[in-house]
C-alpha cells in the first residue's frame, strides 16, 4: 500500500533569486512549483532532469551542479545558446519584437536560421507568439503552429543574464532519458517529468503525446529510476494519476495525487480539473 506524501522535505537551493521558465512547454510544471506544499527532498550531489522541457523545477531549485537533457535537440540548442551567449540571443529577440506582426510571423516560421543564437532567438520568438505556446512539427521536422493572440516577445520581469548564470553550472545535452538517469548515483536527485502515456491511452494529454512517448518507454523509465535508487540516488517522478501508472509504481516510494487545471484544451473554458501523481522514491 503506497503511503501518501504529507509534505516534501526542503530542497537544496543556492542563495539566488528564483527564476521563471523562459520557454512554455506542454506538460510544464509551473503549476507544481506554485503549490506551497511542493518541495524536493534534500540532496548532496547532482540534480538530474532527463525531460527538461520548460525547466520550471530546475529554475525554481537552482542547483549548483546539474545534468539537464531532453530528446528534443532544438530545445537543447536553445538552452545551450542562452547559457553561453545570452547577450546575442537577447539582442536578436529585441529585433524580432520590433518586427513582429502576422506577416512577419509566418515569414520567420519558414526561415532556416544558421547561427546558434539566431536559431535560439527564433525558437523563443515562435514559442511566445504561436498559438497556445504549442511546440509541434510536421513530418519534415518543420515547425507549423499558427500565430497566436499574444504579441509580447520580451518581458520586463525576466533577466536573461540571471538565466544564463543559473545554467552555468549545468551540463546540457540532447539524449534519451536513460542515458542521463544512468549517471545518477549516491547523493544525486533525479527529477523525472515524462510525457503522461498510460497503458490504455485514456486522457487528452496522452493522445497529444502518444507518438512521442510509448508505454514501453514508461516501462523503461521505471527500470532506470529504480536502478538509480539502488545506486543511492533519490527520485521525484511526476506522472499520470492513472491506474496503470499506480500499478507500475505500487511498490516504489511514496505517492501523492495533486490536483490542477488541465492545460491541453486550446479554449480555457474547456479546461477541466485533473490530477497528476507525484512519487518520491529513495
XYZ file of N, CA and C in Angstrom:
846
model
N 0.857 -1.202 0.000
C 0.000 0.000 0.000
C 0.886 1.243 0.000
N 0.672 2.136 -0.954
C 1.505 3.318 -1.026
C 1.101 4.343 0.017
N 2.083 4.973 0.613
C 1.846 5.984 1.638
C 1.754 7.357 1.000
N 0.718 8.107 1.320
C 0.573 9.450 0.757
C 1.632 10.373 1.336
N 2.126 11.284 0.530
C 3.123 12.246 0.977
C 2.429 13.385 1.690
N 2.844 13.668 2.909
C 2.278 14.797 3.639
C 2.919 16.092 3.173
N 4.260 16.069 3.075
C 4.969 17.257 2.624
C 6.386 16.859 2.257
N 6.899 17.448 1.179
C 8.270 17.190 0.803
C 9.208 17.887 1.785
N 10.389 17.310 1.990
C 11.388 17.960 2.817
C 12.045 19.081 2.024
N 12.677 20.029 2.699
C 13.198 21.203 1.996
C 14.180 20.841 0.893
N 14.154 21.620 -0.172
C 15.048 21.357 -1.282
C 16.385 22.048 -1.100
N 17.281 21.766 -2.012
C 18.625 22.318 -1.965
C 18.705 23.422 -3.002
N 18.978 24.640 -2.577
C 18.973 25.773 -3.488
C 20.109 26.719 -3.124
N 20.756 27.272 -4.138
C 21.753 28.290 -3.865
C 21.023 29.581 -3.518
N 21.741 30.508 -2.850
C 21.094 31.752 -2.413
C 21.012 32.736 -3.568
N 20.153 32.447 -4.525
C 19.948 33.278 -5.712
C 18.460 33.391 -5.968
N 18.040 34.400 -6.699
C 16.605 34.568 -6.939
C 16.007 33.417 -7.745
N 14.775 33.061 -7.410
C 14.047 32.055 -8.173
C 13.694 32.637 -9.528
N 13.832 31.843 -10.561
C 13.568 32.300 -11.918
C 12.365 31.587 -12.508
N 11.645 32.293 -13.363
C 10.559 31.677 -14.107
C 11.113 31.057 -15.395
N 10.515 29.980 -15.879
C 10.948 29.415 -17.159
C 10.808 30.446 -18.273
N 11.718 30.426 -19.232
C 11.623 31.354 -20.357
C 11.019 30.696 -21.586
N 10.690 29.405 -21.469
C 10.041 28.674 -22.556
C 8.767 28.040 -22.012
N 7.678 28.165 -22.765
C 6.429 27.491 -22.419
C 6.439 26.121 -23.071
N 6.069 25.092 -22.303
C 6.168 23.729 -22.817
C 4.971 22.917 -22.364
N 4.434 22.096 -23.261
C 3.307 21.229 -22.895
C 3.704 20.341 -21.727
N 2.856 20.290 -20.705
C 3.171 19.498 -19.527
C 4.100 20.202 -18.556
N 4.329 21.505 -18.746
C 5.229 22.256 -17.876
C 4.771 22.242 -16.429
N 5.703 22.469 -15.521
C 5.432 22.317 -14.088
C 5.391 23.647 -13.334
N 4.994 24.734 -13.987
C 4.829 26.000 -13.267
C 3.763 25.860 -12.182
N 2.702 25.122 -12.490
C 1.633 24.930 -11.511
C 2.146 24.183 -10.282
N 3.107 23.279 -10.481
C 3.601 22.463 -9.376
C 4.458 23.287 -8.423
N 5.370 24.087 -8.964
C 6.225 24.879 -8.086
C 5.449 26.008 -7.408
N 4.274 26.353 -7.971
C 3.428 27.365 -7.333
C 2.677 26.812 -6.132
N 2.622 25.486 -6.011
C 1.944 24.860 -4.881
C 2.848 24.950 -3.652
N 2.416 25.591 -2.573
C 3.285 25.782 -1.406
C 3.658 24.492 -0.693
N 2.967 23.391 -0.981
C 3.289 22.125 -0.322
C 4.342 21.328 -1.073
N 4.739 21.804 -2.254
C 5.713 21.051 -3.040
C 7.132 21.518 -2.755
N 7.965 20.595 -2.319
C 9.403 20.829 -2.187
C 10.131 19.538 -2.502
N 11.321 19.661 -3.033
C 12.116 18.486 -3.345
C 12.812 17.965 -2.092
N 13.145 16.679 -2.072
C 13.959 16.168 -0.958
C 15.339 16.827 -0.963
N 15.959 16.909 0.196
C 17.326 17.407 0.259
C 18.260 16.409 -0.432
N 19.291 16.943 -1.072
C 20.265 16.067 -1.723
C 21.624 16.748 -1.700
N 22.671 15.943 -1.744
C 24.027 16.469 -1.622
C 24.807 16.427 -2.927
N 24.280 15.734 -3.928
C 25.007 15.554 -5.175
C 24.471 16.397 -6.309
N 24.345 15.788 -7.449
C 23.951 16.491 -8.671
C 22.444 16.387 -8.909
N 21.882 17.442 -9.451
C 20.480 17.462 -9.863
C 20.428 16.989 -11.317
N 19.589 15.993 -11.598
C 19.488 15.426 -12.942
C 18.045 15.504 -13.406
N 17.829 16.163 -14.542
C 16.487 16.284 -15.107
C 16.513 15.788 -16.548
N 15.999 14.572 -16.812
C 16.114 13.959 -18.139
C 14.995 14.313 -19.118
N 13.960 15.040 -18.660
C 12.880 15.520 -19.536
C 12.776 17.025 -19.294
N 13.690 17.808 -19.826
C 13.848 19.195 -19.390
C 12.646 20.065 -19.712
N 12.153 20.044 -20.952
C 11.005 20.882 -21.311
C 11.245 22.327 -20.956
N 10.310 22.927 -20.220
C 10.439 24.323 -19.815
C 11.332 24.539 -18.606
N 11.704 23.477 -17.898
C 12.662 23.574 -16.808
C 12.168 24.294 -15.562
N 10.860 24.284 -15.305
C 10.325 25.051 -14.175
C 10.928 24.626 -12.845
N 11.063 23.333 -12.618
C 11.590 22.855 -11.338
C 13.084 23.173 -11.220
N 13.812 23.057 -12.317
C 15.234 23.425 -12.285
C 15.406 24.893 -11.907
N 14.678 25.793 -12.554
C 14.830 27.216 -12.267
C 14.335 27.565 -10.867
N 13.356 26.830 -10.377
C 12.874 27.036 -9.015
C 13.931 26.596 -7.999
N 14.611 25.498 -8.286
C 15.569 24.910 -7.358
C 16.948 25.559 -7.446
N 17.381 25.868 -8.654
C 18.681 26.478 -8.933
C 19.840 25.726 -8.278
N 20.008 24.449 -8.625
C 21.128 23.681 -8.074
C 22.457 24.178 -8.631
N 23.512 23.981 -7.863
C 24.829 24.413 -8.300
C 25.418 23.494 -9.355
N 25.016 22.231 -9.351
C 25.558 21.236 -10.274
C 24.385 20.457 -10.849
N 24.265 20.434 -12.171
C 23.090 19.800 -12.773
C 23.443 19.135 -14.095
N 22.678 18.115 -14.433
C 22.688 17.485 -15.752
C 21.282 17.637 -16.303
N 21.141 18.400 -17.383
C 19.843 18.677 -17.992
C 19.831 18.088 -19.397
N 18.796 17.329 -19.690
C 18.728 16.724 -21.022
C 17.289 16.634 -21.496
N 17.157 16.480 -22.798
C 15.857 16.304 -23.426
C 16.118 15.674 -24.788
N 15.167 14.902 -25.274
C 15.337 14.267 -26.577
C 15.198 15.277 -27.718
N 14.600 16.448 -27.440
C 14.402 17.472 -28.461
C 15.684 18.295 -28.621
N 16.414 18.059 -29.700
C 17.707 18.714 -29.885
C 17.572 20.216 -30.124
N 16.485 20.661 -30.749
C 16.283 22.106 -30.935
C 16.089 22.805 -29.600
N 15.348 22.188 -28.712
C 15.145 22.754 -27.385
C 16.474 22.857 -26.640
N 17.269 21.814 -26.688
C 18.562 21.810 -26.004
C 19.488 22.867 -26.602
N 19.418 23.065 -27.892
C 20.219 24.105 -28.537
C 19.886 25.489 -27.972
N 18.613 25.715 -27.672
C 18.194 26.999 -27.105
C 18.812 27.200 -25.728
N 18.715 26.204 -24.871
C 19.292 26.317 -23.530
C 20.804 26.556 -23.597
N 21.474 25.854 -24.488
C 22.916 25.998 -24.604
C 23.284 27.405 -25.069
N 22.540 27.937 -26.044
C 22.824 29.282 -26.556
C 22.571 30.339 -25.488
N 21.499 30.195 -24.717
C 21.213 31.167 -23.653
C 22.279 31.092 -22.571
N 22.738 29.900 -22.251
C 23.804 29.762 -21.260
C 25.112 30.406 -21.736
N 25.476 30.151 -23.002
C 26.800 30.526 -23.485
C 26.866 31.911 -24.128
N 25.746 32.411 -24.666
C 25.781 33.709 -25.365
C 24.431 34.418 -25.258
N 23.997 34.627 -24.016
C 22.670 35.199 -23.804
C 22.548 36.601 -24.400
N 23.650 37.372 -24.419
C 23.571 38.739 -24.951
C 23.174 38.738 -26.423
N 23.751 37.806 -27.196
C 23.424 37.720 -28.621
C 21.977 37.268 -28.816
N 21.532 36.326 -28.001
C 20.140 35.866 -28.087
C 19.193 37.009 -27.757
N 19.497 37.742 -26.704
C 18.642 38.845 -26.269
C 18.581 39.949 -27.324
N 19.716 40.267 -27.935
C 19.747 41.298 -28.979
C 18.864 40.890 -30.162
N 18.927 39.626 -30.537
C 18.106 39.144 -31.645
C 16.626 39.141 -31.274
N 16.302 38.828 -30.033
C 14.907 38.859 -29.592
C 14.342 40.279 -29.644
N 15.153 41.269 -29.295
C 14.695 42.658 -29.388
C 14.387 43.022 -30.834
N 15.195 42.522 -31.760
C 14.924 42.786 -33.173
C 13.621 42.119 -33.613
N 13.416 40.891 -33.198
C 12.195 40.171 -33.557
C 10.960 40.834 -32.951
N 11.101 41.378 -31.741
C 9.989 42.099 -31.115
C 9.582 43.305 -31.946
N 10.557 44.049 -32.448
C 10.258 45.236 -33.264
C 9.546 44.864 -34.563
N 9.888 43.735 -35.128
C 9.363 43.347 -36.438
C 8.072 42.542 -36.373
N 7.693 42.107 -35.189
C 6.586 41.159 -35.077
C 5.253 41.717 -35.575
N 4.643 40.981 -36.463
C 3.235 41.114 -36.841
C 2.867 39.810 -37.541
N 1.642 39.694 -38.005
C 1.186 38.431 -38.579
C 2.011 38.029 -39.802
N 2.254 38.960 -40.681
C 3.015 38.656 -41.892
C 4.429 38.204 -41.544
N 5.055 38.938 -40.630
C 6.430 38.605 -40.266
C 6.494 37.239 -39.576
N 5.504 36.919 -38.736
C 5.493 35.632 -38.032
C 5.596 34.477 -39.021
N 4.744 34.502 -40.049
C 4.741 33.387 -40.994
C 5.988 33.378 -41.867
N 6.551 34.539 -42.131
C 7.815 34.588 -42.862
C 8.938 33.997 -42.015
N 8.973 34.381 -40.747
C 10.022 33.882 -39.851
C 9.876 32.387 -39.606
N 8.655 31.917 -39.549
C 8.418 30.487 -39.331
C 9.047 29.634 -40.429
N 9.155 30.192 -41.641
C 9.714 29.462 -42.784
C 11.234 29.544 -42.862
N 11.816 30.538 -42.175
C 13.252 30.771 -42.329
C 14.083 29.706 -41.623
N 15.223 29.408 -42.201
C 16.187 28.492 -41.595
C 17.380 29.298 -41.098
N 17.372 29.620 -39.831
C 18.482 30.352 -39.230
C 19.682 29.415 -39.066
N 20.886 29.961 -39.179
C 22.070 29.099 -39.210
C 22.964 29.230 -37.980
N 22.997 30.386 -37.330
C 23.841 30.527 -36.146
C 23.070 30.094 -34.903
N 23.791 29.681 -33.875
C 23.126 29.142 -32.690
C 22.278 30.201 -31.990
N 22.756 31.451 -31.933
C 21.986 32.469 -31.204
C 20.757 32.917 -31.981
N 20.822 32.969 -33.326
C 19.626 33.349 -34.090
C 18.613 32.203 -34.120
N 19.091 30.972 -34.132
C 18.177 29.828 -34.063
C 17.485 29.783 -32.711
N 18.241 30.083 -31.651
C 17.656 30.103 -30.313
C 16.622 31.212 -30.185
N 16.946 32.401 -30.671
C 16.008 33.520 -30.602
C 14.760 33.236 -31.425
N 14.933 32.638 -32.582
C 13.779 32.278 -33.410
C 12.865 31.302 -32.671
N 13.457 30.311 -32.019
C 12.686 29.325 -31.258
C 11.878 30.012 -30.164
N 12.528 30.897 -29.404
C 11.845 31.598 -28.312
C 10.753 32.514 -28.864
N 11.051 33.214 -29.943
C 10.067 34.106 -30.573
C 8.817 33.334 -30.996
N 9.016 32.230 -31.694
C 7.867 31.445 -32.146
C 7.126 30.839 -30.960
N 7.844 30.413 -29.946
C 7.225 29.839 -28.751
C 6.318 30.845 -28.052
N 6.726 32.113 -28.050
C 5.976 33.131 -27.321
C 4.848 33.755 -28.132
N 4.882 33.623 -29.432
C 3.865 34.267 -30.265
C 2.983 33.277 -31.017
N 3.284 31.977 -30.926
C 2.456 30.998 -31.626
C 1.200 30.688 -30.824
N 0.330 29.900 -31.391
C -0.940 29.561 -30.755
C -0.708 28.703 -29.515
N -1.098 29.225 -28.365
C -1.104 28.488 -27.104
C 0.277 27.989 -26.676
N 1.350 28.583 -27.199
C 2.693 28.160 -26.814
C 2.996 26.719 -27.158
N 2.369 26.198 -28.194
C 2.474 24.787 -28.548
C 3.694 24.529 -29.429
N 4.480 23.517 -29.103
C 5.574 23.105 -29.977
C 5.111 21.898 -30.780
N 5.096 22.063 -32.110
C 4.658 20.960 -32.977
C 5.382 21.081 -34.301
N 5.848 19.958 -34.835
C 6.497 19.948 -36.140
C 5.787 18.940 -37.038
N 5.911 19.152 -38.355
C 5.322 18.202 -39.292
C 6.294 17.056 -39.558
N 5.941 16.186 -40.507
C 6.774 15.018 -40.784
C 8.147 15.387 -41.312
N 8.284 16.588 -41.828
C 9.582 17.071 -42.305
C 10.389 17.729 -41.194
N 9.825 17.768 -39.994
C 10.507 18.408 -38.887
C 10.369 19.909 -38.878
N 9.394 20.448 -39.606
C 9.195 21.889 -39.702
C 8.144 22.353 -38.689
N 8.455 23.406 -37.959
C 7.507 23.991 -37.012
C 6.308 24.538 -37.782
N 5.094 24.139 -37.404
C 3.934 24.506 -38.221
C 2.746 25.019 -37.403
N 3.004 25.563 -36.215
C 1.921 26.075 -35.377
C 1.517 27.472 -35.860
N 0.214 27.759 -35.978
C -0.222 29.095 -36.429
C 0.051 30.166 -35.381
N -0.056 31.400 -35.796
C 0.163 32.525 -34.892
C -0.911 32.548 -33.808
N -0.519 32.998 -32.628
C -1.465 33.102 -31.525
C -1.901 34.531 -31.289
N -2.507 34.779 -30.152
C -3.036 36.110 -29.842
C -2.042 36.972 -29.072
N -0.996 36.383 -28.528
C -0.032 37.143 -27.740
C 1.063 37.707 -28.639
N 1.435 38.944 -28.384
C 2.421 39.601 -29.235
C 3.696 39.990 -28.502
N 3.756 39.781 -27.182
C 4.945 40.132 -26.424
C 6.037 39.086 -26.622
N 7.210 39.546 -26.977
C 8.359 38.661 -27.142
C 9.285 38.773 -25.935
N 9.402 39.966 -25.371
C 10.237 40.199 -24.199
C 9.392 40.749 -23.057
N 9.779 40.403 -21.829
C 9.027 40.832 -20.658
C 9.959 41.545 -19.684
N 9.440 42.556 -19.041
C 10.262 43.387 -18.164
C 10.797 42.628 -16.953
N 10.077 41.602 -16.513
C 10.470 40.919 -15.285
C 11.402 39.742 -15.513
N 11.892 39.525 -16.734
C 12.804 38.415 -16.958
C 14.233 38.927 -17.158
N 15.183 38.126 -16.738
C 16.582 38.518 -16.724
C 17.396 37.406 -17.381
N 17.748 37.583 -18.650
C 18.479 36.543 -19.363
C 19.888 36.354 -18.810
N 20.472 37.423 -18.253
C 21.784 37.272 -17.631
C 21.697 36.324 -16.442
N 20.647 36.458 -15.640
C 20.474 35.587 -14.477
C 20.120 34.165 -14.905
N 19.343 34.046 -15.977
C 19.034 32.715 -16.511
C 20.319 32.030 -16.947
N 21.188 32.771 -17.627
C 22.475 32.227 -18.057
C 23.310 31.784 -16.864
N 23.318 32.587 -15.801
C 24.065 32.213 -14.599
C 23.505 30.937 -13.976
N 22.192 30.826 -13.968
C 21.576 29.621 -13.402
C 21.981 28.374 -14.186
N 22.163 28.531 -15.493
C 22.524 27.405 -16.351
C 24.023 27.146 -16.388
N 24.805 28.053 -15.816
C 26.260 27.978 -15.972
C 26.867 26.738 -15.331
N 26.229 26.197 -14.310
C 26.748 25.000 -13.662
C 26.146 23.714 -14.184
N 25.485 23.793 -15.318
C 24.763 22.624 -15.850
C 25.441 22.055 -17.088
N 25.494 20.741 -17.145
C 25.778 20.036 -18.387
C 24.456 19.910 -19.121
N 24.401 20.360 -20.382
C 23.149 20.373 -21.140
C 23.354 19.555 -22.411
N 22.499 18.589 -22.632
C 22.698 17.748 -23.816
C 21.382 17.153 -24.309
N 21.360 16.817 -25.581
C 20.229 16.127 -26.191
C 20.488 14.631 -26.098
N 19.583 13.911 -25.447
C 19.776 12.472 -25.297
C 18.493 11.810 -24.858
N 18.447 10.511 -24.991
C 17.376 9.707 -24.416
C 17.478 9.779 -22.893
N 16.345 9.693 -22.226
C 16.321 9.824 -20.767
C 17.208 8.806 -20.070
N 17.307 7.606 -20.630
C 18.061 6.541 -19.964
C 19.527 6.906 -19.821
N 20.073 7.572 -20.821
C 21.491 7.941 -20.786
C 21.803 8.842 -19.596
N 20.920 9.794 -19.322
C 21.153 10.710 -18.205
C 20.898 10.045 -16.858
N 19.820 9.281 -16.753
C 19.490 8.649 -15.472
C 20.583 7.670 -15.060
N 21.229 7.036 -16.029
C 22.277 6.067 -15.699
C 23.501 6.716 -15.063
N 23.597 8.038 -15.136
C 24.696 8.740 -14.475
C 24.390 9.054 -13.015
N 23.148 8.837 -12.597
C 22.762 9.155 -11.216
C 23.359 8.150 -10.243
N 23.912 8.698 -9.146
C 24.495 7.838 -8.133
C 24.274 8.391 -6.742
N 25.096 7.987 -5.808
C 24.957 8.356 -4.416
C 24.852 9.863 -4.229
N 23.778 10.310 -3.552
C 23.589 11.720 -3.245
C 22.902 12.536 -4.320
N 22.711 11.974 -5.511
C 22.083 12.717 -6.605
C 20.562 12.708 -6.475
N 19.942 13.671 -7.142
C 18.484 13.729 -7.220
C 18.065 13.726 -8.683
N 17.178 12.812 -9.034
C 16.602 12.769 -10.380
C 15.183 13.300 -10.306
N 14.899 14.365 -11.062
C 13.518 14.823 -11.209
C 13.064 14.430 -12.608
N 12.119 13.496 -12.685
C 11.664 12.949 -13.961
C 10.223 13.350 -14.223
N 10.014 14.010 -15.346
C 8.686 14.506 -15.723
C 8.387 14.074 -17.160
N 8.104 12.781 -17.374
C 7.900 12.273 -18.728
C 6.540 12.668 -19.297
N 6.367 12.569 -20.610
C 5.013 12.670 -21.170
C 4.120 11.606 -20.538
N 2.853 11.951 -20.337
C 1.999 11.114 -19.492
C 1.292 10.008 -20.258
N 2.021 9.131 -20.891
C 1.439 7.968 -21.545
C 1.026 6.937 -20.507
N -0.150 6.351 -20.691
C -0.612 5.269 -19.816
C -0.792 4.005 -20.643
N -1.079 2.910 -19.963
C -1.200 1.630 -20.657
C -2.341 1.631 -21.660
N -3.404 2.430 -21.412
C -4.581 2.398 -22.283
C -4.824 3.718 -23.005
N -3.910 4.686 -22.820
C -4.040 5.981 -23.502
C -5.442 6.560 -23.375
N -5.843 6.890 -22.141
C -7.228 7.272 -21.905
C -7.466 8.763 -21.697
N -6.411 9.599 -21.653
C -6.702 11.013 -21.435
C -6.130 11.889 -22.538
N -6.555 13.148 -22.567
C -6.191 14.051 -23.648
C -4.709 14.282 -23.754
N -4.024 14.413 -22.621
C -2.596 14.656 -22.668
C -1.876 13.483 -23.313
N -2.356 12.254 -23.027
C -1.753 11.074 -23.620
C -1.947 11.076 -25.125
N -3.145 11.404 -25.596
C -3.389 11.419 -27.035
C -2.480 12.422 -27.721
N -2.241 13.531 -27.060
C -1.370 14.558 -27.625
C 0.064 14.050 -27.776
N 0.506 13.179 -26.859
C 1.889 12.758 -26.814
C 2.131 11.317 -27.256
N 1.121 10.619 -27.745
C 1.274 9.187 -27.927
C 2.355 8.811 -28.935
N 2.703 9.704 -29.854
C 3.764 9.412 -30.803
C 5.137 9.793 -30.272
N 5.188 10.373 -29.097
C 6.449 10.822 -28.528
C 6.964 9.829 -27.490
N 6.085 9.307 -26.668
C 6.499 8.508 -25.522
C 5.522 7.359 -25.370
N 5.990 6.136 -25.557
C 5.119 4.971 -25.561
C 5.028 4.333 -24.176
N 4.128 3.370 -24.049
C 4.047 2.623 -22.796
C 5.339 1.843 -22.554
N 5.968 1.365 -23.607
C 7.255 0.692 -23.444
C 8.301 1.645 -22.872
N 8.220 2.922 -23.248
C 9.118 3.915 -22.670
C 8.838 4.096 -21.178
N 7.555 4.046 -20.793
C 7.222 4.121 -19.363
C 7.852 2.953 -18.606
N 7.825 1.775 -19.189
C 8.415 0.610 -18.540
C 9.935 0.765 -18.451
N 10.547 1.268 -19.513
C 11.994 1.522 -19.487
C 12.350 2.539 -18.413
N 11.523 3.593 -18.321
C 11.778 4.639 -17.334
C 11.752 4.077 -15.923
N 10.764 3.236 -15.645
C 10.659 2.660 -14.302
C 11.908 1.858 -13.951
N 12.412 1.087 -14.889
C 13.624 0.297 -14.645
C 14.811 1.213 -14.353
N 14.967 2.271 -15.156
C 16.108 3.175 -14.970
C 16.016 3.911 -13.627
N 14.818 4.321 -13.239
C 14.662 5.049 -11.978
C 14.938 4.147 -10.776
N 14.421 2.935 -10.791
C 14.651 2.034 -9.661
C 16.125 1.641 -9.575
N 16.794 1.504 -10.711
C 18.229 1.222 -10.685
C 19.004 2.405 -10.111
N 18.579 3.625 -10.433
C 19.239 4.816 -9.887
C 19.111 4.858 -8.369
N 17.932 4.498 -7.856
C 17.726 4.478 -6.408
C 18.627 3.430 -5.758
N 18.790 2.298 -6.410
C 19.691 1.266 -5.875
C 21.136 1.764 -5.804
N 21.486 2.686 -6.689
C 22.853 3.239 -6.674
C 22.999 4.371 -5.668
N 21.918 4.727 -4.970
C 22.000 5.741 -3.932
C 21.384 7.076 -4.279
N 20.740 7.191 -5.433
C 20.088 8.445 -5.815
C 18.684 8.515 -5.242
N 18.154 9.728 -5.165
C 16.751 9.950 -4.837
C 16.020 10.324 -6.124
N 14.737 9.979 -6.188
C 13.943 10.231 -7.382
C 12.648 10.924 -7.014
N 12.307 11.977 -7.750
C 10.967 12.557 -7.719
C 10.408 12.401 -9.120
N 9.281 11.726 -9.222
C 8.657 11.432 -10.507
C 7.272 12.044 -10.554
N 6.963 12.751 -11.635
C 5.589 13.175 -11.908
C 5.067 12.304 -13.036
N 3.782 11.971 -12.966
C 3.225 11.100 -13.995
C 1.706 11.209 -13.972
N 1.074 10.520 -14.906
C -0.384 10.494 -14.942
C -0.917 9.797 -13.693
N -1.970 10.359 -13.116
C -2.613 9.714 -11.974
C -3.614 8.709 -12.518
N -3.077 7.612 -13.008
C -3.862 6.612 -13.730
C -3.563 5.240 -13.137
N -4.543 4.366 -13.191
C -4.413 3.048 -12.582
C -3.181 2.304 -13.074
N -2.880 2.376 -14.358
C -1.737 1.634 -14.888
C -0.422 2.169 -14.336
N -0.336 3.491 -14.113
C 0.872 4.079 -13.529
C 0.963 3.730 -12.049
N -0.177 3.795 -11.353
C -0.166 3.425 -9.930
C 0.237 1.973 -9.746
N -0.231 1.093 -10.631
C 0.167 -0.310 -10.554
C 1.664 -0.465 -10.816
N 2.179 0.298 -11.753
C 3.585 0.202 -12.124
C 4.499 0.582 -10.965
N 4.079 1.577 -10.169
C 4.926 2.072 -9.078
C 4.381 1.700 -7.690
N 3.515 0.688 -7.639
C 2.850 0.365 -6.384
C 3.830 0.015 -5.263
N 4.933 -0.587 -5.616
C 5.913 -0.989 -4.608
C 7.066 0.007 -4.488
N 6.927 1.152 -5.130
C 8.044 2.098 -5.189
C 7.677 3.425 -4.522
N 8.285 3.717 -3.402
C 8.229 5.038 -2.810
C 6.868 5.491 -2.322
N 6.744 6.802 -2.180
C 5.540 7.446 -1.656
C 4.776 8.122 -2.783
N 3.484 8.025 -2.723
C 2.596 8.527 -3.784
C 1.729 9.652 -3.255
N 1.562 10.670 -4.099
C 0.669 11.770 -3.732
C -0.052 12.279 -4.987
N -1.385 12.300 -5.006
C -2.104 12.928 -6.119
C -2.194 14.429 -5.892
N -1.989 15.198 -6.956
C -2.091 16.652 -6.856
C -3.027 17.167 -7.936
N -4.021 17.967 -7.532
C -4.996 18.491 -8.470
C -4.518 19.766 -9.131
N -4.910 19.944 -10.393
C -4.605 21.172 -11.131
C -5.592 21.303 -12.280
N -5.585 22.455 -12.932
C -6.412 22.656 -14.116
C -5.705 22.082 -15.326
N -6.422 21.350 -16.163
C -5.849 20.818 -17.390
C -5.549 21.955 -18.346
N -4.381 21.889 -19.015
C -3.979 22.950 -19.942
C -3.999 22.494 -21.387
N -4.554 21.330 -21.648
C -4.480 20.798 -23.006
C -5.472 21.469 -23.947
N -6.675 21.728 -23.507
C -7.670 22.341 -24.392
C -7.224 23.734 -24.792
N -7.380 24.055 -26.083
C -6.991 25.376 -26.551
C -7.828 26.480 -25.943
N -9.116 26.224 -25.756
C -10.016 27.191 -25.147
C -10.020 26.990 -23.640
N -9.678 28.047 -22.887
C -9.584 27.917 -21.438
C -10.908 27.511 -20.812
N -12.023 27.791 -21.472
C -13.328 27.427 -20.933
C -13.535 25.920 -20.944
N -12.752 25.213 -21.781
C -12.895 23.775 -21.895
C -11.895 23.009 -21.026
N -11.143 23.728 -20.214
C -10.137 23.085 -19.378
C -10.754 22.646 -18.058
N -10.638 21.360 -17.759
C -11.228 20.802 -16.553
C -10.157 20.533 -15.506
N -10.612 20.312 -14.278
C -9.695 19.922 -13.217
C -9.235 18.486 -13.451
N -7.958 18.245 -13.176
C -7.409 16.907 -13.314
C -6.426 16.677 -12.176
N -5.960 15.458 -12.026
C -4.940 15.179 -11.015
C -3.716 14.571 -11.689
N -2.573 14.855 -11.104
C -1.327 14.232 -11.525
C -0.725 13.545 -10.309
N 0.104 12.563 -10.566
C 0.698 11.785 -9.482
C 2.147 12.213 -9.261
N 2.532 12.355 -7.999
C 3.918 12.632 -7.622
C 4.414 11.449 -6.791
N 5.564 10.930 -7.173
C 6.191 9.832 -6.436
C 7.559 10.283 -5.935
N 7.867 9.982 -4.692
C 9.211 10.176 -4.154
C 9.762 8.793 -3.831
N 10.874 8.468 -4.467
C 11.481 7.144 -4.312
C 12.900 7.341 -3.811
N 13.186 6.790 -2.664
C 14.541 6.942 -2.094
C 14.878 5.764 -1.192
